[in-house]
Tab-separated table of C-alpha atoms in Angstrom:
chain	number	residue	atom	x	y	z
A	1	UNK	CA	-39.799	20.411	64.648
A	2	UNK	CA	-39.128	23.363	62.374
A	3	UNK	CA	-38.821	21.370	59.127
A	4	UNK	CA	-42.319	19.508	60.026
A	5	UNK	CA	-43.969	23.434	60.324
A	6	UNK	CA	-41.837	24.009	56.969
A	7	UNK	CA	-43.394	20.860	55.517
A	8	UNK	CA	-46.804	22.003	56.374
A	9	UNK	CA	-46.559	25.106	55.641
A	10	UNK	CA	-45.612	24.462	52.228
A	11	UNK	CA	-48.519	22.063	51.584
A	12	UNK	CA	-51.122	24.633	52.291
A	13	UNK	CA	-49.410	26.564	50.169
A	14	UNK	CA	-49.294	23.888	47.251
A	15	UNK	CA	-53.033	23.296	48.117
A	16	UNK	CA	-53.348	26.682	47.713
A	17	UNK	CA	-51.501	27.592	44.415
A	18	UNK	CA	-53.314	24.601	42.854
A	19	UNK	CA	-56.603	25.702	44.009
A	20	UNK	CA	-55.745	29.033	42.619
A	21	UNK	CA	-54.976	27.431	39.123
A	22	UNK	CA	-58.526	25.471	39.753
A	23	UNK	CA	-60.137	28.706	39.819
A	24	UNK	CA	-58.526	30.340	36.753
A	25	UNK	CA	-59.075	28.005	34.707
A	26	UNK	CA	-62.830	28.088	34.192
A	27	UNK	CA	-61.956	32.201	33.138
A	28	UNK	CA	-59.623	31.070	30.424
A	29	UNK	CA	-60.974	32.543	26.751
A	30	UNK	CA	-63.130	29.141	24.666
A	31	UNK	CA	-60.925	28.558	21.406
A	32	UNK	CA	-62.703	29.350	18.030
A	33	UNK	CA	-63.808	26.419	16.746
A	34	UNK	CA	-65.030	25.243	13.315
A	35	UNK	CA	-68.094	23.142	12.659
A	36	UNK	CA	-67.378	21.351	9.099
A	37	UNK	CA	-70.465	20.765	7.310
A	38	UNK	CA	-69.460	18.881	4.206
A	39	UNK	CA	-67.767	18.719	1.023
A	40	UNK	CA	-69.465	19.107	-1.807
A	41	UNK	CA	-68.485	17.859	-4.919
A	42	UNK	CA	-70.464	18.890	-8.364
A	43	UNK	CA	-69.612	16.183	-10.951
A	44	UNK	CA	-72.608	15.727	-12.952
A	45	UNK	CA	-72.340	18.610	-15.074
A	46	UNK	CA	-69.456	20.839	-16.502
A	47	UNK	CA	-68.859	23.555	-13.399
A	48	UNK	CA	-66.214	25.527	-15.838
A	49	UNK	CA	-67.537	26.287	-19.472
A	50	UNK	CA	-64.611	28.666	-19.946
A	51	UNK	CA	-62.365	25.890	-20.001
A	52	UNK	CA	-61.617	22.657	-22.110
A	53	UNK	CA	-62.581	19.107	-21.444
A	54	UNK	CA	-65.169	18.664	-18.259
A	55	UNK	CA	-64.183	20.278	-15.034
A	56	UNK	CA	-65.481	19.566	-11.545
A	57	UNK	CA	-66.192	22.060	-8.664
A	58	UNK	CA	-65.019	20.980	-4.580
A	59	UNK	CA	-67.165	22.753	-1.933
A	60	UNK	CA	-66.192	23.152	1.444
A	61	UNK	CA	-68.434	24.435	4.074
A	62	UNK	CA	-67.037	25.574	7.233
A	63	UNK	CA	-69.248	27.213	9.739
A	64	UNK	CA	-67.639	29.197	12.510
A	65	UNK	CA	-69.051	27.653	15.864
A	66	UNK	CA	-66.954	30.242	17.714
A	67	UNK	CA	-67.960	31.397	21.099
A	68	UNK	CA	-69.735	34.405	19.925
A	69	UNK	CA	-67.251	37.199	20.607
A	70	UNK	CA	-67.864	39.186	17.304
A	71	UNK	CA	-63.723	40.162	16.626
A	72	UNK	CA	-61.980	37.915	18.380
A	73	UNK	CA	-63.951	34.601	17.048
A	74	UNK	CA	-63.551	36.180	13.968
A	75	UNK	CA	-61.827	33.373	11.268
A	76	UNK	CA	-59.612	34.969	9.158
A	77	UNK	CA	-57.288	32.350	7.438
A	78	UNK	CA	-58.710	28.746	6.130
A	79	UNK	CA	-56.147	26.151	5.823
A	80	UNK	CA	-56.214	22.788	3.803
A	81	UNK	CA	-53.716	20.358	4.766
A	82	UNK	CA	-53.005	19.617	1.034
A	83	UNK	CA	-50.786	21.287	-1.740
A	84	UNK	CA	-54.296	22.029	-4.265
A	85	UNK	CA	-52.528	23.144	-7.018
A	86	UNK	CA	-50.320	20.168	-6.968
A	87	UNK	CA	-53.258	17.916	-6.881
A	88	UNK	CA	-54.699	19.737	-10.704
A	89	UNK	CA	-56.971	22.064	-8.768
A	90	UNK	CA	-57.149	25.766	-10.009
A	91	UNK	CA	-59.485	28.667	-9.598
A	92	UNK	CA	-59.585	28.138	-5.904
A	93	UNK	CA	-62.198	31.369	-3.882
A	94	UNK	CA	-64.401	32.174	-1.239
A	95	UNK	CA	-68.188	32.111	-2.331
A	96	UNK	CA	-71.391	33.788	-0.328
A	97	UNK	CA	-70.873	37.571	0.876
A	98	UNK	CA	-67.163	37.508	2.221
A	99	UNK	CA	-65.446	38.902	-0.488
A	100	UNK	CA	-62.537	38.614	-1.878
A	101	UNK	CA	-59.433	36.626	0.074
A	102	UNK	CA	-56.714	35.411	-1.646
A	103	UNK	CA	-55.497	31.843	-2.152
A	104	UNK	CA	-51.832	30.787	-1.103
A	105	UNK	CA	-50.314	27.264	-1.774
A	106	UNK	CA	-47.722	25.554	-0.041
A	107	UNK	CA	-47.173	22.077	1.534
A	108	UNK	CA	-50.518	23.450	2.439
A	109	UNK	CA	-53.000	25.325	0.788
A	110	UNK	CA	-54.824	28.444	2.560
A	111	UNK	CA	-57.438	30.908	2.012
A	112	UNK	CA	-56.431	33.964	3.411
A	113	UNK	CA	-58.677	37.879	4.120
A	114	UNK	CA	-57.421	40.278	2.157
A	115	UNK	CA	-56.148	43.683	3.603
A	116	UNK	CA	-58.147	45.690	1.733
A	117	UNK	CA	-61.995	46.329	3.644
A	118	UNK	CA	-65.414	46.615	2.281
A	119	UNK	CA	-64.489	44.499	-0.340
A	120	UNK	CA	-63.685	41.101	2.104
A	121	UNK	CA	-64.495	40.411	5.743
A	122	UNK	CA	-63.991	37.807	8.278
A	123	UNK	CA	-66.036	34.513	9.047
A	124	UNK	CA	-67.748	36.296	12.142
A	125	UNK	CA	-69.095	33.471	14.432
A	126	UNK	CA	-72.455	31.473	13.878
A	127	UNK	CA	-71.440	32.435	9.737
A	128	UNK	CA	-70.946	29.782	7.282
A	129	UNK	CA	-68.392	30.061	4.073
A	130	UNK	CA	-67.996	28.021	1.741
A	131	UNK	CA	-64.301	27.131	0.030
A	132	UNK	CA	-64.124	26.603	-3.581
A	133	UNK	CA	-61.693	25.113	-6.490
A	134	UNK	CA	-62.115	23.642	-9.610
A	135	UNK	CA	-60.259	20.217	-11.031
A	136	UNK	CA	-60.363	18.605	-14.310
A	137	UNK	CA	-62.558	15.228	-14.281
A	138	UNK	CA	-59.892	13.405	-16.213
A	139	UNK	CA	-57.502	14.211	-13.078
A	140	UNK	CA	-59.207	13.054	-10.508
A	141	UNK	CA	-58.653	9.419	-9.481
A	142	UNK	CA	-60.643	9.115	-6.277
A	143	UNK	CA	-61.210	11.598	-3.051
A	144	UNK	CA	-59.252	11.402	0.239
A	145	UNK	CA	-59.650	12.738	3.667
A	146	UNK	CA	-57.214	15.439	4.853
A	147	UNK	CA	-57.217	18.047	8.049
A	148	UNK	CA	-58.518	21.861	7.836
A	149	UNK	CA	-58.615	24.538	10.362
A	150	UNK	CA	-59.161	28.175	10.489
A	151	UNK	CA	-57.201	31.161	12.673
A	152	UNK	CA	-58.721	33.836	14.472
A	153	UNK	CA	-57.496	36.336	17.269
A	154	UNK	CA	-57.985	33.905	19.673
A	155	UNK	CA	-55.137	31.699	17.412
A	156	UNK	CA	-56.059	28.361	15.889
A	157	UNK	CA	-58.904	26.527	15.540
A	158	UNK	CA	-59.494	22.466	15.932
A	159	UNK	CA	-58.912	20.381	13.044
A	160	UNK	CA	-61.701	19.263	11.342
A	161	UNK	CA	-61.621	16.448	7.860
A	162	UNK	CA	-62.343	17.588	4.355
A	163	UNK	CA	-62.414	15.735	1.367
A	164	UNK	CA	-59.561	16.731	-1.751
A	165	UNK	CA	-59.258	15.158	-4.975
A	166	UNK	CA	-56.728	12.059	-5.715
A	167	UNK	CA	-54.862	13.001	-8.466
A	168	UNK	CA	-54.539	10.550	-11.564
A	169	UNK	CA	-51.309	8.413	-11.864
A	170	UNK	CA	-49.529	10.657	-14.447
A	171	UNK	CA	-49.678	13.625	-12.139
A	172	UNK	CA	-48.451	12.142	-9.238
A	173	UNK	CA	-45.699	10.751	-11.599
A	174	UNK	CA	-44.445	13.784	-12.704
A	175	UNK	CA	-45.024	15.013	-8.977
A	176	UNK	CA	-42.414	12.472	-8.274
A	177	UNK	CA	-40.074	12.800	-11.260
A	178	UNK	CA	-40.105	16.834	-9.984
A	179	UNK	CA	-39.047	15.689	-6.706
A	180	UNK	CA	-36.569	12.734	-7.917
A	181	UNK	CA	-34.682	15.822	-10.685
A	182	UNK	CA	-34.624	18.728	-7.358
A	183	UNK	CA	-32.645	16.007	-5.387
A	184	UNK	CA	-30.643	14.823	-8.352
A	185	UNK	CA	-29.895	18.500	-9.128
A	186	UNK	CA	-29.246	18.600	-5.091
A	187	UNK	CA	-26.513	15.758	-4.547
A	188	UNK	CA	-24.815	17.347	-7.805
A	189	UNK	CA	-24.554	20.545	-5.937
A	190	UNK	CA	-23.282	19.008	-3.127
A	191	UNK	CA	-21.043	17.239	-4.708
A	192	UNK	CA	-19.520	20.303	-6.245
A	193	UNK	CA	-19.123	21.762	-3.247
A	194	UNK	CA	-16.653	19.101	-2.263
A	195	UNK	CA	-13.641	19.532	-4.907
């Protein structure tokens, strides 16, 4: 008799504890989240005079579509899921009123705000930026789709597609000859290490 009151007992208590988690979780904080507009890319004209040969400009507009809490919706970091430079693109920057935030490249390739107020500030929510870099024409072989997504206080955004350039055959080969010499230069090592 005592185990079926035990039994009982701990169902209402399950019902309970789950109803409890029903409740919170309507309270929990809404995610930033990003609303990508479009890539834009300006081939019809020369976007870099400064430079030889014909160069291309890549636009990405991100709008933050966060839930309107002014600092913790606040995007501070834009990440590409593509190494940029390794792809032939340079000059990459933030364009309307943000400032200036620095450019980092990696297995990934982010736009970053820089410590240093007035001179850049956040994506506050309901803003849009827009992304920049610059490729040479002759580079490009075609355009793929890759992930993006910001970080604010509230941590990471969704992942939303943007469009990076394809680069021409030669790069990638000497993307790959890079890669095949590091692990040649690797297994030598290693093979050092072993007499």
């Amino acid at each position: 008799m005592r185990n079926k009151k035990f039994g009982g007992l701990g169902k209402v208590l399950a019902t309970g504890a789950l109803a409890a988690v029903a409740l919170a979780a309507p309270l929990k904080v809404k995610a930033t989240t990003l609303d990508y507009v479009n890539t834009i890319i300006h081939n019809t004209e020369d976007m870099d005079s400064e430079r030889e040969g014909v160069q291309w400009r890549y636009d990405w507009e991100v709008k933050n579509d966060g839930a309107g809490d002014w600092e913790p919706d606040s995007v501070w970091k834009y990440t590409i899921q593509a190494n940029l430079e390794e792809r032939g693109m340079y000059g990459m920057a933030i364009q309307d009123s943000f400032g200036d935030w620095s450019y980092n490249n990696g297995i990934e390739g982010y736009f970053q705000l820089d410590n240093s107020p007035p001179q850049a500030y956040p994506i506050y929510p309901e803003y849009t930026a827009t992304f920049s870099a610059f490729i040479d024409a002759d580079q490009v072989l075609g355009n793929e789709w890759v992930g993006s997504y910001g970080l604010s206080n509230n941590g990471d955004t969704q992942i939303v597609d943007v469009q990076v350039p394809i680069p021409e055959p030669t790069t990638i080969s000497l993307l790959a000859g890079g890669a095949l010499a590091a692990l040649a230069g690797r297994r030598i090592k290693d093979n050092y290490k072993k007499f």
